[in-house]
CSV table of C-alpha atoms in Angstrom, one decimal:
chain,number,residue,atom,x,y,z
L,21,ARG,CA,4.9,1.1,18.7
L,22,ASP,CA,3.7,4.6,19.0
L,23,THR,CA,0.7,5.7,16.9
L,24,ALA,CA,1.5,7.7,13.8
L,25,LEU,CA,-0.1,10.7,12.1
L,26,GLN,CA,-0.5,10.0,8.4
L,27,PRO,CA,-0.7,13.1,6.2
L,28,LEU,CA,-2.1,12.3,2.8
L,29,PHE,CA,-1.7,14.6,-0.1
L,30,LYS,CA,-4.0,14.0,-3.1
L,31,ILE,CA,-2.7,16.0,-6.0
L,32,SER,CA,-5.1,15.7,-9.0
L,33,TYR,CA,-3.2,18.0,-11.3
L,34,LEU,CA,-0.3,20.4,-10.8
L,35,CYS,CA,0.5,23.4,-13.0
L,36,SER,CA,4.2,23.8,-13.2
L,37,LYS,CA,5.9,27.1,-12.5
L,38,VAL,CA,9.0,29.0,-13.6
L,39,GLY,CA,12.0,26.8,-13.0
L,40,ASP,CA,10.2,23.5,-13.6
L,41,PRO,CA,11.0,21.5,-16.8
L,42,ARG,CA,8.1,22.9,-18.8
L,43,PRO,CA,6.7,26.0,-17.1
L,44,GLY,CA,2.9,26.4,-17.4
L,45,GLN,CA,2.3,22.8,-18.4
L,46,THR,CA,-0.2,20.8,-16.3
L,47,TYR,CA,1.0,17.4,-14.9
L,48,LYS,CA,-1.1,14.6,-13.5
L,49,GLY,CA,-0.5,14.2,-9.8
L,50,GLY,CA,-0.9,11.2,-7.5
L,51,ASN,CA,-1.4,10.2,-3.9
L,52,PHE,CA,1.5,10.9,-1.6
L,53,CYS,CA,1.5,9.5,1.9
L,54,ALA,CA,3.9,10.4,4.8
L,55,PHE,CA,4.1,9.6,8.5
L,56,LEU,CA,4.8,11.6,11.6
L,57,PRO,CA,4.9,10.4,15.3
L,58,ASP,CA,1.7,11.2,17.1
L,59,ASN,CA,3.3,13.3,19.8
L,60,LYS,CA,3.9,17.0,20.6
L,61,GLU,CA,6.9,17.3,18.2
L,62,GLY,CA,5.1,15.4,15.5
L,63,LEU,CA,2.1,17.8,15.7
L,64,LYS,CA,4.5,20.8,15.6
L,65,THR,CA,6.2,19.4,12.5
L,66,ALA,CA,2.8,18.7,10.9
L,67,LYS,CA,1.9,22.4,11.3
L,68,LEU,CA,5.2,23.4,9.7
L,69,LEU,CA,4.7,20.9,6.8
L,70,ARG,CA,1.2,22.4,6.2
L,71,LYS,CA,2.7,25.9,5.9
L,72,ALA,CA,5.3,24.5,3.4
L,73,PHE,CA,2.5,22.8,1.4
L,74,ASP,CA,0.5,26.1,1.4
L,75,CYS,CA,3.6,27.9,0.0
L,76,GLY,CA,4.1,25.3,-2.8
L,77,LEU,CA,7.3,23.8,-1.3
L,78,THR,CA,6.2,20.2,-0.8
L,79,PHE,CA,6.2,18.9,-4.4
L,80,GLN,CA,8.2,19.6,-7.6
L,81,ILE,CA,8.3,18.5,-11.2
L,82,LYS,CA,11.2,16.1,-12.0
L,83,SER,CA,12.2,14.6,-15.3
L,84,CYS,CA,12.7,10.8,-14.9
L,85,ASP,CA,13.2,8.3,-17.7
L,86,GLY,CA,12.1,10.9,-20.3
L,87,GLU,CA,8.9,11.8,-18.5
L,88,GLU,CA,8.2,14.8,-16.3
L,89,ARG,CA,6.1,14.0,-13.2
L,90,VAL,CA,5.1,15.3,-9.8
L,91,THR,CA,7.5,14.1,-7.0
L,92,TRP,CA,8.3,15.0,-3.5
L,93,GLY,CA,10.3,18.3,-3.2
L,94,LEU,CA,13.4,18.9,-1.1
L,95,ILE,CA,11.6,18.7,2.3
L,96,PRO,CA,12.3,15.2,3.6
L,97,HIS,CA,9.2,13.0,4.4
L,98,LYS,CA,8.9,9.6,6.1
L,99,THR,CA,7.0,7.5,3.6
L,100,SER,CA,7.2,4.3,5.5
L,101,LEU,CA,6.7,3.1,9.1
L,102,ASP,CA,9.7,0.9,8.9
L,103,GLY,CA,13.0,0.5,6.9
L,104,GLY,CA,14.9,3.2,8.8
L,105,GLN,CA,16.6,6.3,7.4
L,106,ALA,CA,17.9,4.5,4.3
L,107,ARG,CA,14.3,3.7,3.1
L,108,ASN,CA,12.6,7.0,4.2
L,109,GLY,CA,11.1,5.2,7.2
L,110,TYR,CA,11.3,4.8,10.9
L,111,PRO,CA,13.2,4.3,13.1
L,112,ASP,CA,15.1,7.5,12.5
L,113,ALA,CA,15.9,9.4,15.7
L,114,GLN,CA,17.1,12.5,13.8
L,115,TYR,CA,14.2,13.0,11.5
L,116,LEU,CA,12.1,15.6,13.4
L,117,GLN,CA,15.3,17.6,14.1
L,118,GLU,CA,16.4,17.4,10.4
L,119,VAL,CA,13.0,18.3,8.9
L,120,GLY,CA,12.6,21.1,11.5
L,121,THR,CA,15.9,22.6,10.3
L,122,VAL,CA,14.8,22.4,6.6
L,123,LEU,CA,11.4,23.9,7.4
């Protein structure tokens, strides 16, 4: 198995913005982990994901079971090293192309 890059996002608190369920409210964050292959395409994707993060596009506030919370945004991330596409994991031969298109 190839080695994997593991971007880790530690979000202590997030202040919601216009368009979120309660604009201006602060929400507790969490630890979010994602994986990329440790190769040329994976490094290129990591740089694009960093830009998306810096622009505030990686996370969003969602209402779930009557509670608003920080969740992944619309950019797909691989959160598991296995389980395939159906479980946000590898193997998924199309992932880098798909995330590149979104980014």
